[in-house]
CSV table of N, CA and C in Angstrom, one decimal:
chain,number,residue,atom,x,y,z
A,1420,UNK,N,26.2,-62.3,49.2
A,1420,UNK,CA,24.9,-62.8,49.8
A,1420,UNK,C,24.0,-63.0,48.6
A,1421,UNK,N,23.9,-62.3,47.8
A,1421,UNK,CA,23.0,-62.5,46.4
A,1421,UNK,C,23.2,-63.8,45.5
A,1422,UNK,N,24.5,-64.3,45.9
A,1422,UNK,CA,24.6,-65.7,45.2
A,1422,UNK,C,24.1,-66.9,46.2
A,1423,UNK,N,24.1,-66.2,47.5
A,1423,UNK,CA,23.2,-67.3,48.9
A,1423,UNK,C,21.7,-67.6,48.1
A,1424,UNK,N,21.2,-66.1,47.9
A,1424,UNK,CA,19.7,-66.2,48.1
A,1424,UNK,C,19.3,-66.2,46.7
A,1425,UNK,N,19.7,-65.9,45.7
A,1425,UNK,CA,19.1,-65.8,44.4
A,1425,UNK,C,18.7,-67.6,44.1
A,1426,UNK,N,19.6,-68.6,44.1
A,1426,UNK,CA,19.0,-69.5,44.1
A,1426,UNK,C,17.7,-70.1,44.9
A,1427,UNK,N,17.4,-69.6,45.8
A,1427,UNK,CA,16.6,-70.0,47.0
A,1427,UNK,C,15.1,-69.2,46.6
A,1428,UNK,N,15.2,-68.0,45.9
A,1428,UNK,CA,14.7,-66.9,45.4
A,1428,UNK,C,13.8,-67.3,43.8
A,1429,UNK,N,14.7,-68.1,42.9
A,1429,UNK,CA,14.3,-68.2,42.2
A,1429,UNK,C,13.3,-70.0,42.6
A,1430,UNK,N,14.0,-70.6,43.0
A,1430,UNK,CA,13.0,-72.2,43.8
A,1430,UNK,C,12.0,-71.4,44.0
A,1431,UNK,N,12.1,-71.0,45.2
A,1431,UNK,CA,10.5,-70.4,45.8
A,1431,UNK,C,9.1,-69.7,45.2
A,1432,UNK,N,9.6,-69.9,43.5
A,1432,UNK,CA,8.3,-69.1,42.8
A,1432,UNK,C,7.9,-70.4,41.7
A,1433,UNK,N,8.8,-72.1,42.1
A,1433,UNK,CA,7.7,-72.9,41.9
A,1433,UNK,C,7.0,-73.6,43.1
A,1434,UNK,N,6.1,-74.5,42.9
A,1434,UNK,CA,5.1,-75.4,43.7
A,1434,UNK,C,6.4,-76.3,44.5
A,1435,UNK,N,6.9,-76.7,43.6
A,1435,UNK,CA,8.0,-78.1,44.3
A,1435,UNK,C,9.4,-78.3,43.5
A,1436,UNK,N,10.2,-77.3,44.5
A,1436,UNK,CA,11.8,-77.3,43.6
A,1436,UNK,C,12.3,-77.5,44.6
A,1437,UNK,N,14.1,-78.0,44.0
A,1437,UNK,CA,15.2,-78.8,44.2
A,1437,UNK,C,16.3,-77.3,44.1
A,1438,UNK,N,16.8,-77.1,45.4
A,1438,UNK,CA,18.4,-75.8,44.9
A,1438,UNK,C,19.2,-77.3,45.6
A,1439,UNK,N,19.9,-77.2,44.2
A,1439,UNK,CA,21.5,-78.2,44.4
A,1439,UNK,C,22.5,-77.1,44.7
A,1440,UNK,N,23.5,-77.2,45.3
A,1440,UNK,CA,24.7,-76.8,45.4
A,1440,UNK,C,26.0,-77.7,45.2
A,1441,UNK,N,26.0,-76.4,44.1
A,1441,UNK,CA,27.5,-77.5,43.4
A,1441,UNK,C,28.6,-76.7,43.8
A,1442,UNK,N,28.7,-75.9,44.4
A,1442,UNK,CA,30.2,-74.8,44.9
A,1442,UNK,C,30.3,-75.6,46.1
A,1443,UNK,N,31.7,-75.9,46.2
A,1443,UNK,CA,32.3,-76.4,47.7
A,1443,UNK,C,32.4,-75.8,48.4
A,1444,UNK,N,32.7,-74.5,48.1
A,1444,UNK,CA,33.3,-72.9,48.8
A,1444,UNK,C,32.1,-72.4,48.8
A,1445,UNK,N,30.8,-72.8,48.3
A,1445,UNK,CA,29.5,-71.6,48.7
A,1445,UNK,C,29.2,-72.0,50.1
A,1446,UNK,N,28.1,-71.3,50.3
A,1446,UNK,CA,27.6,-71.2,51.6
A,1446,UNK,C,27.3,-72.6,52.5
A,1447,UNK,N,26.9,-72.8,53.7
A,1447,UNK,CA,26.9,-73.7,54.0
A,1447,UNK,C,25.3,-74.0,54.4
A,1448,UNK,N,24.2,-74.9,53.6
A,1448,UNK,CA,23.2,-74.7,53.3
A,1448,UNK,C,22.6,-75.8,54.2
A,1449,UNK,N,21.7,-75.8,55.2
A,1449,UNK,CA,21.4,-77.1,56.0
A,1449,UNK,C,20.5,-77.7,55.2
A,1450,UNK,N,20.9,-79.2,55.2
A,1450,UNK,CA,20.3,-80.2,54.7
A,1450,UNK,C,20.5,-81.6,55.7
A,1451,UNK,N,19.4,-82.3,55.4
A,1451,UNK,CA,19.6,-83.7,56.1
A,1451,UNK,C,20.7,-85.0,55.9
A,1452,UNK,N,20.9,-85.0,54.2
A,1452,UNK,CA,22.4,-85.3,53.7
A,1452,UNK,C,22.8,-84.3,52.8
A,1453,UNK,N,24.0,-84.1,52.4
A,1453,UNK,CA,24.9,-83.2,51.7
A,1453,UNK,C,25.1,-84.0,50.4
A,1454,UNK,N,25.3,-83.4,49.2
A,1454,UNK,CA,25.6,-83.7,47.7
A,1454,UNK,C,26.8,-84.8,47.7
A,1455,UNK,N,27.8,-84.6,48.8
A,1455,UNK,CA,28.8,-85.2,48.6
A,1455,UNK,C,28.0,-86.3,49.4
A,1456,UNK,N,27.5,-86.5,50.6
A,1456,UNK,CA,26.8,-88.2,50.6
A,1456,UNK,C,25.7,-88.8,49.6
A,1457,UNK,N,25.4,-87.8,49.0
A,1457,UNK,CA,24.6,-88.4,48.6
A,1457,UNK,C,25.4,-89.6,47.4
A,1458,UNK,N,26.4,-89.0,46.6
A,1458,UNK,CA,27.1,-89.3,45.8
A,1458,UNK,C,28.1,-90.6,46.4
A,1459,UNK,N,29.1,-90.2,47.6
A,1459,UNK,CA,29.7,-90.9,48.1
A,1459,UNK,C,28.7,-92.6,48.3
A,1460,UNK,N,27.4,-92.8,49.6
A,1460,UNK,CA,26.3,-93.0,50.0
A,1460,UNK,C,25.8,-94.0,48.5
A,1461,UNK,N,25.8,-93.1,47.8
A,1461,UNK,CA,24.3,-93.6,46.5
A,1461,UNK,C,22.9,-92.5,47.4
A,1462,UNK,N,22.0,-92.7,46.6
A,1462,UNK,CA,20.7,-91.7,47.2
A,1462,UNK,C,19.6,-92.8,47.0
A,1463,UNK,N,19.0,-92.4,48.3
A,1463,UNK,CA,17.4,-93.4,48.0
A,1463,UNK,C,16.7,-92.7,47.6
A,1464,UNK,N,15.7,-93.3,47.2
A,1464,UNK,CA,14.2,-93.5,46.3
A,1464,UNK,C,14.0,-91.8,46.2
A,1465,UNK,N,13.5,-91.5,48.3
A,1465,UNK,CA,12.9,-90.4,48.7
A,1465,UNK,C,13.8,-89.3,47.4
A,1466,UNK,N,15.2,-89.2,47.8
A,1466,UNK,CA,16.1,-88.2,47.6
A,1466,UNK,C,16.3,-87.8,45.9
A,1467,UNK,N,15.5,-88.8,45.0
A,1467,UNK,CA,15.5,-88.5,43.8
A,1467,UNK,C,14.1,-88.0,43.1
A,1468,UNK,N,12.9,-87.8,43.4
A,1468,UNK,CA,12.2,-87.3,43.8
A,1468,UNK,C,11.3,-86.5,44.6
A,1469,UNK,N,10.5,-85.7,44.7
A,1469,UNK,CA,9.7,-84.9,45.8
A,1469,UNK,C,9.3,-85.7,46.3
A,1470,UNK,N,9.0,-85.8,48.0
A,1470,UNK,CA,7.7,-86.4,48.7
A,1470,UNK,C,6.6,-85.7,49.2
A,1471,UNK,N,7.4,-84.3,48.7
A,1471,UNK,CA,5.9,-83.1,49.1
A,1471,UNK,C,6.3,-82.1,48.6
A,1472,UNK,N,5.3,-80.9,48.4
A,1472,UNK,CA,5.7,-79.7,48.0
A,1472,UNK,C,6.5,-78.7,48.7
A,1473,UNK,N,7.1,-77.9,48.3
A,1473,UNK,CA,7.8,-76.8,48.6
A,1473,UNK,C,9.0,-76.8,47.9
A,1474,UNK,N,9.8,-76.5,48.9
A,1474,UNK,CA,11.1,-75.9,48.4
A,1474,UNK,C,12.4,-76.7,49.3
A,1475,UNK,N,13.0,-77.9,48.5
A,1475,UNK,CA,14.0,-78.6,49.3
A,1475,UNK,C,15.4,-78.3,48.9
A,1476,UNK,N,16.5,-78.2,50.1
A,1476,UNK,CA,17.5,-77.6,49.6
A,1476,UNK,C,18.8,-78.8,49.8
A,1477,UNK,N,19.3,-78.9,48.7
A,1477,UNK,CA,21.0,-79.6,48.7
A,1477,UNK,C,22.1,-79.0,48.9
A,1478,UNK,N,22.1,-79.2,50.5
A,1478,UNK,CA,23.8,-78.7,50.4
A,1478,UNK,C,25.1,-79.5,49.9
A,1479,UNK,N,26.3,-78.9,49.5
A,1479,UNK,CA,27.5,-79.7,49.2
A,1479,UNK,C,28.0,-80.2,49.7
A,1480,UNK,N,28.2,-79.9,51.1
A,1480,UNK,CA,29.5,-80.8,51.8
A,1480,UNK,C,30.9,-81.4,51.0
A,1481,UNK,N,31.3,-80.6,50.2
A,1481,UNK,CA,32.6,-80.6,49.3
A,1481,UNK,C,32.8,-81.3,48.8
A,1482,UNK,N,32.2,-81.2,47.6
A,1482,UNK,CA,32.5,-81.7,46.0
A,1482,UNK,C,32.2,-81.0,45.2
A,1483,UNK,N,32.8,-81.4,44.1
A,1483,UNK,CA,32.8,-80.6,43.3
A,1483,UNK,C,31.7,-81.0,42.3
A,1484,UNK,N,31.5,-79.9,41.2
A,1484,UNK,CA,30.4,-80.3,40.2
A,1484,UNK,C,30.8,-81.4,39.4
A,1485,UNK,N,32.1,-81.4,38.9
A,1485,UNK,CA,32.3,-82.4,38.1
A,1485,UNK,C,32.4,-84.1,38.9
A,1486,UNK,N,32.6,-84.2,40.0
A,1486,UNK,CA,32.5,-85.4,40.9
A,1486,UNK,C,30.7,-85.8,41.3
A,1487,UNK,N,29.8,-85.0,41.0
A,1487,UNK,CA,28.5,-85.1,41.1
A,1487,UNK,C,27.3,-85.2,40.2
A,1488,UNK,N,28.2,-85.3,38.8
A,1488,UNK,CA,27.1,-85.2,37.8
A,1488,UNK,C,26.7,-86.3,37.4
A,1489,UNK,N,26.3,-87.3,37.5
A,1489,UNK,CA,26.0,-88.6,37.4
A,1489,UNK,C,24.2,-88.3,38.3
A,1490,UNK,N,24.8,-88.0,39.9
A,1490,UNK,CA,23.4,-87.9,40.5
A,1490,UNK,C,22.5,-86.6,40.6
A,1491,UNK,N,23.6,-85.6,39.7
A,1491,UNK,CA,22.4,-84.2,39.5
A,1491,UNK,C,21.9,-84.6,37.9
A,1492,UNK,N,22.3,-85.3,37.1
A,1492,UNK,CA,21.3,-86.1,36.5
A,1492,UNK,C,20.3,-86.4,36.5
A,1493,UNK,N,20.4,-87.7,37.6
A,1493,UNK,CA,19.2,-88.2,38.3
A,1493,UNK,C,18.1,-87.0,38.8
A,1494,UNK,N,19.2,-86.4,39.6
A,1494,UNK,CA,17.8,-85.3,40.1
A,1494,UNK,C,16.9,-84.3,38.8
A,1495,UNK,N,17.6,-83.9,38.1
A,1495,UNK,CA,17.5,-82.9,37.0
A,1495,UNK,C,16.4,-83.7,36.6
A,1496,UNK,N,15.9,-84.9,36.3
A,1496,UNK,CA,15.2,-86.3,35.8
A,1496,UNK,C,14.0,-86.2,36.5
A,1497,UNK,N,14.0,-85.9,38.0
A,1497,UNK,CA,13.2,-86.5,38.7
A,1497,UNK,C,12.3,-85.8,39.6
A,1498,UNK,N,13.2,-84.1,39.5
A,1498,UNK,CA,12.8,-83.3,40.3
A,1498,UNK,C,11.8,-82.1,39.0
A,1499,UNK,N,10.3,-81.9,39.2
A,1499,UNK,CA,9.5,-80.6,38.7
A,1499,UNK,C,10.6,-79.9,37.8
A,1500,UNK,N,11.1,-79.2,39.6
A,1500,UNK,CA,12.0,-77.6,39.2
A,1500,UNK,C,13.4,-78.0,39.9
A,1501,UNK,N,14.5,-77.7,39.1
A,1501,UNK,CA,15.9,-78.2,39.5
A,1501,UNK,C,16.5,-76.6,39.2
A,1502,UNK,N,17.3,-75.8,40.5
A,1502,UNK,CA,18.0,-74.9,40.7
A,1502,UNK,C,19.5,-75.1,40.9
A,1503,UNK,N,20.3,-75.1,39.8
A,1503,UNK,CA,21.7,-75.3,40.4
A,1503,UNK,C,22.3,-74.5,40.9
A,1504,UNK,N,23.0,-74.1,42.2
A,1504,UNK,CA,23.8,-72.9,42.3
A,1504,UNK,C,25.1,-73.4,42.1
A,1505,UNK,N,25.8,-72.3,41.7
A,1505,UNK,CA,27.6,-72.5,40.8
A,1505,UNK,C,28.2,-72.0,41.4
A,1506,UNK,N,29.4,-72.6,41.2
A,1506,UNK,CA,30.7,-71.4,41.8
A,1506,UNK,C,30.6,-70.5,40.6
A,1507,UNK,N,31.3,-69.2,41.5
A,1507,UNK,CA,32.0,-68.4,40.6
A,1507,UNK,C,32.4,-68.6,39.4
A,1508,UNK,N,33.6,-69.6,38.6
A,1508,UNK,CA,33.7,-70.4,38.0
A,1508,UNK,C,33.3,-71.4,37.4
A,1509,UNK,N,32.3,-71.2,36.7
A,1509,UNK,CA,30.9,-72.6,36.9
A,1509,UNK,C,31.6,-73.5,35.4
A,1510,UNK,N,31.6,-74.7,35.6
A,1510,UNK,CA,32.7,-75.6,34.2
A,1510,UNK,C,31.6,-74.9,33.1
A,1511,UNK,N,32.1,-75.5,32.7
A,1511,UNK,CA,31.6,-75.3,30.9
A,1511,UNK,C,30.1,-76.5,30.3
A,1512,UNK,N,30.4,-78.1,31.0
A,1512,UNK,CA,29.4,-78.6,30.4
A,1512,UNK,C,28.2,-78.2,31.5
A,1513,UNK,N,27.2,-77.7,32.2
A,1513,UNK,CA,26.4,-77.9,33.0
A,1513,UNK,C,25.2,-78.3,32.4
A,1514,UNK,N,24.3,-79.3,32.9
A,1514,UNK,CA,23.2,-80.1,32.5
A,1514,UNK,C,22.0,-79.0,32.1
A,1515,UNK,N,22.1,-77.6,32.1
A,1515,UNK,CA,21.0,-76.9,32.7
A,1515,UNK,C,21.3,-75.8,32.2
A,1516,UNK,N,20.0,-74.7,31.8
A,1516,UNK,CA,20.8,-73.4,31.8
A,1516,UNK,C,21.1,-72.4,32.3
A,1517,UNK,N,22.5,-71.7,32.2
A,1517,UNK,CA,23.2,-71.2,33.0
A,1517,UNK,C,22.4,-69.7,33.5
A,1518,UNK,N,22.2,-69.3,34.5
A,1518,UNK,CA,21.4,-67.8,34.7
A,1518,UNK,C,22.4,-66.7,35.6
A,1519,UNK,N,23.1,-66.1,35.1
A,1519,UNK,CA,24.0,-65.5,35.5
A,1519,UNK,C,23.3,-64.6,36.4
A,1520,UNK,N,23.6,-64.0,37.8
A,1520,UNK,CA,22.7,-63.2,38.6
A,1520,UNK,C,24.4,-62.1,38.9
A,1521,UNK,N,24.0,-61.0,38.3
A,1521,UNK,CA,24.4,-60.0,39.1
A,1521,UNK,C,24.3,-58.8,39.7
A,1522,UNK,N,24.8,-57.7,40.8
A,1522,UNK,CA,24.6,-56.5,41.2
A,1522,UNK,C,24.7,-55.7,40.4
A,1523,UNK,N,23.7,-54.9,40.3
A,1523,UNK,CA,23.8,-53.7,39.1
A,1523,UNK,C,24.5,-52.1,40.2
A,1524,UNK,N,25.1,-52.2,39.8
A,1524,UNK,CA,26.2,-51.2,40.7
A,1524,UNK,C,26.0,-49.4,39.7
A,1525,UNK,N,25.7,-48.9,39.8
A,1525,UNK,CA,25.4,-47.3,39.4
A,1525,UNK,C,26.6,-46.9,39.6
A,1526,UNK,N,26.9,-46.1,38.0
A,1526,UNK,CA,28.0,-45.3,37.5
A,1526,UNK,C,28.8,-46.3,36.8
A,1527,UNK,N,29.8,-46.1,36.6
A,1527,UNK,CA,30.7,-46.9,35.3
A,1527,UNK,C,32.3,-47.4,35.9
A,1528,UNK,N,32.0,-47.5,37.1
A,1528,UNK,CA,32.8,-48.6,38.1
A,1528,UNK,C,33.4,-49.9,37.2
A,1529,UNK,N,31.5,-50.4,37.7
A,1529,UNK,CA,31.5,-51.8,37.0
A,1529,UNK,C,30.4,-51.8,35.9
A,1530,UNK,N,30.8,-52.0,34.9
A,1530,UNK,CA,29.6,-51.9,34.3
A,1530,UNK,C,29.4,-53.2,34.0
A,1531,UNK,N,27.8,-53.4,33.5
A,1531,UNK,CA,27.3,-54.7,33.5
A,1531,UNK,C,27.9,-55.7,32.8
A,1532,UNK,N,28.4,-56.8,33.3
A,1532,UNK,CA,28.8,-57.8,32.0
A,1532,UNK,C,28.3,-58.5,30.9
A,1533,UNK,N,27.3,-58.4,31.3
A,1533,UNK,CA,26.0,-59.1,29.7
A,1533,UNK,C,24.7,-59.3,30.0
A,1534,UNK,N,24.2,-59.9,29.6
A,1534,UNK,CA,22.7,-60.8,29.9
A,1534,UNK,C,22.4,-61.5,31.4
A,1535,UNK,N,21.6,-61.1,31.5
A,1535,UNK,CA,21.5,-61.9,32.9
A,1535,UNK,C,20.4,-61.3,34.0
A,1536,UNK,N,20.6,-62.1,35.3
A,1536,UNK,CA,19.2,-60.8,36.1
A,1536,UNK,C,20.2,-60.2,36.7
A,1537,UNK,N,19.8,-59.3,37.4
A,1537,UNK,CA,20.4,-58.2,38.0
A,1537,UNK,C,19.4,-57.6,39.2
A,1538,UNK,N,20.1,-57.5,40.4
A,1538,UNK,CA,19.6,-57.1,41.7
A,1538,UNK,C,20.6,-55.1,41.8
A,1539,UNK,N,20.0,-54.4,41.5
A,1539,UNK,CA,20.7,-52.9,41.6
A,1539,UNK,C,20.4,-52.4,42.9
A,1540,UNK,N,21.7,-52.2,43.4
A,1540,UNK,CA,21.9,-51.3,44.6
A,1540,UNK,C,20.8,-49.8,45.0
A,1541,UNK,N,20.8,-49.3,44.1
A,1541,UNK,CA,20.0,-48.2,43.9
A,1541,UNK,C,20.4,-47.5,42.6
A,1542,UNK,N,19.3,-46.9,42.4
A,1542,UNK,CA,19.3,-46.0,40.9
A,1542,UNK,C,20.1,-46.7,39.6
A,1543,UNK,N,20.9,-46.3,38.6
A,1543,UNK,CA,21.2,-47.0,37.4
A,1543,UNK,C,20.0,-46.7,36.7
A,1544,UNK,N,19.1,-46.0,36.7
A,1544,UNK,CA,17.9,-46.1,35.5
A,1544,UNK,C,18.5,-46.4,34.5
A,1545,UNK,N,19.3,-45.6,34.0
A,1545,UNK,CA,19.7,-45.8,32.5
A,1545,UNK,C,19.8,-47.0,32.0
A,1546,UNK,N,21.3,-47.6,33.1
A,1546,UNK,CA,21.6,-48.9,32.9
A,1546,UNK,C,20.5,-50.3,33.5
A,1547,UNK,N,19.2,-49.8,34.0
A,1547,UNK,CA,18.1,-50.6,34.0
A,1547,UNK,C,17.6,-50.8,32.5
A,1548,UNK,N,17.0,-49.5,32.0
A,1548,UNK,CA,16.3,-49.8,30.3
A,1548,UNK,C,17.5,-50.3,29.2
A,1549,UNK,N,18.4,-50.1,29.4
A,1549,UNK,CA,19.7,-51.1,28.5
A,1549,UNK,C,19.1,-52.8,28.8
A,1550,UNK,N,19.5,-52.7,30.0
A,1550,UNK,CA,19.7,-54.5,30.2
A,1550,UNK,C,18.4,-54.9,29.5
A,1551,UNK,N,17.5,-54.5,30.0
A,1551,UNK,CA,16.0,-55.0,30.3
A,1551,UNK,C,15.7,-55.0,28.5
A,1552,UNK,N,16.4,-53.8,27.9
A,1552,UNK,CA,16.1,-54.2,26.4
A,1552,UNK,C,17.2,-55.5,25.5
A,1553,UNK,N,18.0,-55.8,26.1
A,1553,UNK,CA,18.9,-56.6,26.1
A,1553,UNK,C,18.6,-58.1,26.4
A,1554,UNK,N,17.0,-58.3,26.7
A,1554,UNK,CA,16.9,-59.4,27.5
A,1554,UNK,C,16.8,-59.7,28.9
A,1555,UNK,N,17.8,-58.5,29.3
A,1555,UNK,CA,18.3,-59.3,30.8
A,1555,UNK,C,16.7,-58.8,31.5
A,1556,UNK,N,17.0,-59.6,33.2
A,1556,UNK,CA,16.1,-58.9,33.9
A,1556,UNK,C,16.4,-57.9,34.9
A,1557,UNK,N,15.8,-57.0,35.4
A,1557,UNK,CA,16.3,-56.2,36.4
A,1557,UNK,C,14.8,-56.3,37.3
A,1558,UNK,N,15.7,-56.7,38.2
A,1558,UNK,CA,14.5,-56.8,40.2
A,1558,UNK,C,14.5,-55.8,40.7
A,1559,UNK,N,13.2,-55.7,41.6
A,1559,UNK,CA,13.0,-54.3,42.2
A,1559,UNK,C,14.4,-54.7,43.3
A,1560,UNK,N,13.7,-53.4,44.2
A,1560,UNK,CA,14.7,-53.9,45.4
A,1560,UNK,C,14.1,-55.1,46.0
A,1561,UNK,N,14.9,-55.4,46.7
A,1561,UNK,CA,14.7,-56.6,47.6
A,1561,UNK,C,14.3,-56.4,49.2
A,1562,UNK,N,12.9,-57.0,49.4
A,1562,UNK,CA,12.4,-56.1,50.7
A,1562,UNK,C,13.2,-56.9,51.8
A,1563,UNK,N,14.0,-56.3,53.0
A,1563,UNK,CA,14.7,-56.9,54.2
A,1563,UNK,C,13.9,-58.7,54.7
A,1564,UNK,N,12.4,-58.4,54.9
A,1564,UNK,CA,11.8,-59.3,55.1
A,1564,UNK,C,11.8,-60.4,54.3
A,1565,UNK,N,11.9,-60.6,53.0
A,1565,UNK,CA,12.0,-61.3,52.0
A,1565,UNK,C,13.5,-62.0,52.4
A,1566,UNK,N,14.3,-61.8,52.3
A,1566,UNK,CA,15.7,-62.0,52.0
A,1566,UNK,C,16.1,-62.5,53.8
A,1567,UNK,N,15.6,-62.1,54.6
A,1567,UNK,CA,15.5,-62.7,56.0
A,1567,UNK,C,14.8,-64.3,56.5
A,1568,UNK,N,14.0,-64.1,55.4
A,1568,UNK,CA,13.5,-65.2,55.3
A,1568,UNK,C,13.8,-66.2,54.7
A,1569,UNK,N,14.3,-65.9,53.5
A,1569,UNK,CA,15.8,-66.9,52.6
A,1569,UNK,C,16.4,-67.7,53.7
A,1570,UNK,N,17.2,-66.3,54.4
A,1570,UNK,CA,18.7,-67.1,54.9
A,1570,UNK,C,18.0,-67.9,55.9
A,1571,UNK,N,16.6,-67.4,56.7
A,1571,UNK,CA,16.9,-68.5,57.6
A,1571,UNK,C,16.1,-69.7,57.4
A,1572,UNK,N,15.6,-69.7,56.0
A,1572,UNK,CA,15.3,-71.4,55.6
A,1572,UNK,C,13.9,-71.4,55.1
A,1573,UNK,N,13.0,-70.4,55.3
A,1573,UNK,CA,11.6,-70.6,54.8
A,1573,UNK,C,11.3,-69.5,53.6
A,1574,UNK,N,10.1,-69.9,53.4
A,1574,UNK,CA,9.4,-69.5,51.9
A,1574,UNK,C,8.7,-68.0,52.4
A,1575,UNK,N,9.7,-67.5,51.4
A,1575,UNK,CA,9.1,-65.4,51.9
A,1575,UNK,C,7.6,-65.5,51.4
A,1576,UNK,N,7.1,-64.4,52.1
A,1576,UNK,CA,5.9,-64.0,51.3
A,1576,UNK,C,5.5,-63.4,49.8
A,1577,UNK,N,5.0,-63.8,49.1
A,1577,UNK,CA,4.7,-63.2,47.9
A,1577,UNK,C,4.8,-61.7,48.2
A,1578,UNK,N,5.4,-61.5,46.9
A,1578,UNK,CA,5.5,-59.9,46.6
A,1578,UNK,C,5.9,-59.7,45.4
A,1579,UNK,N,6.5,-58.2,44.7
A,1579,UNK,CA,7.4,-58.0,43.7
A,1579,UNK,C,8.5,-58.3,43.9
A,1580,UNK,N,8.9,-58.3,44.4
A,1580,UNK,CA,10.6,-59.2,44.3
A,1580,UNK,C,10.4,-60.7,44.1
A,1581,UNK,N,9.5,-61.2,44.8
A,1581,UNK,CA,9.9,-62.6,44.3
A,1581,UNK,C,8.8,-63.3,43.3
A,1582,UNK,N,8.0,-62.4,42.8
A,1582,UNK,CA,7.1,-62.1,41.6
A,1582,UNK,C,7.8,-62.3,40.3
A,1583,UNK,N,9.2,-60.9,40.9
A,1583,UNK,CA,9.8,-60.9,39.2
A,1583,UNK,C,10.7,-62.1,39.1
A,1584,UNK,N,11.0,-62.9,39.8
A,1584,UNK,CA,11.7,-64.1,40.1
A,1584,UNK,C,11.3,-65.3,38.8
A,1585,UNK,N,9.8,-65.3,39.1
A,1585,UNK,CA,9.2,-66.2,38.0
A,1585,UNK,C,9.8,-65.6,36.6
A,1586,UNK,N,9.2,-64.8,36.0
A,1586,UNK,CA,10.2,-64.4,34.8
A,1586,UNK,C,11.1,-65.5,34.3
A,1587,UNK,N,12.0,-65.4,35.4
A,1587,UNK,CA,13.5,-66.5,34.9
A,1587,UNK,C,13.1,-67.6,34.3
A,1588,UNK,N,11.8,-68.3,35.0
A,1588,UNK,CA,11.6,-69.8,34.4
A,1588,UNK,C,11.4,-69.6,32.6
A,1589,UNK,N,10.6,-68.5,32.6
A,1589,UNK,CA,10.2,-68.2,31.1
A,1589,UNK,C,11.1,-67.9,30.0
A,1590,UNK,N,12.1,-67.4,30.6
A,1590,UNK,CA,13.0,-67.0,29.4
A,1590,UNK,C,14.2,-67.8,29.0
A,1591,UNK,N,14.6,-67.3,27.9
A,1591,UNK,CA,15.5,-68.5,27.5
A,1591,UNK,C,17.0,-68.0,27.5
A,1592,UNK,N,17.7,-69.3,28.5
A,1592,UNK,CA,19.1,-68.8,28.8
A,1592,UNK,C,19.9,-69.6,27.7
């Protein structure tokens, strides 16, 4: 679920952003056309720039990243704020820089893989002042309300969770 909403999460703390979806296998994200028509199709005017503020979302409809980078160019060009969400396996060239989001899981199960933000289950202090001196970021919790609001399409309310969201734009991946 954290790889649904982190992109949606991080859009929502500018004025006027773009979450593309480049996983075929992620979620199924409603939009008016899909990445794959848009590419298949060509894209009008509207579709390569904003026509208003907020937060517009691209779903994939199955393709892959490497069959769509020609028109996430274009958008990358045209849109404010451009959010890519990845598969799992994200290729190697991506136009953009990469922000790794993962669960900070307490105790030494899993321990953290590197740099990046991090959403923690509970507790981990320790392994909170590590990352955090390391660069990475670590999020409060995530309030129910906030994240309810994600999945079902609208812009949460300001708070600390989607406060420390901004951060991300600032730093350098």
């Amino acid at each position: 679920m954290l790889g649904a909403v982190a992109p949606l999460a991080l859009a929502a703390t500018q004025p006027t952003a773009l979450v593309v979806d480049l996983d075929p296998g992620g979620p199924h994200y409603r939009s008016a056309r899909s990445l794959r028509e848009l590419v298949e199709e060509g894209p009008r005017a509207a579709d390569l720039s904003p026509t208003r503020a907020g937060v517009a979302v691209l779903g994939n409809g199955g393709i892959g990243a490497e069959d769509s980078r020609e028109l996430v160019d274009l958008l990358l060009r045209g849109w404010p704020a451009v959010v890519l969400r990845l598969a799992p396996q994200a290729p190697d060239d991506v136009p953009a820089p990469v922000v790794p989001v993962h669960l900070l899981v307490p105790g030494r199960l899993f321990p953290p893989p590197g740099r990046g933000v991090y959403q923690p289950l509970a507790g981990g202090f320790r392994q909170q002042r590590r990352l955090e001196a390391g660069g990475s970021l670590v999020l409060p919790a995530a309030p129910r309300r906030v994240i309810l609001a994600l999945l079902r399409g609208s812009r949460p309310v300001a708070g600390r969770w989607t406060a420390a969201w901004r951060r991300v734009w600032a730093a350098s991946w």
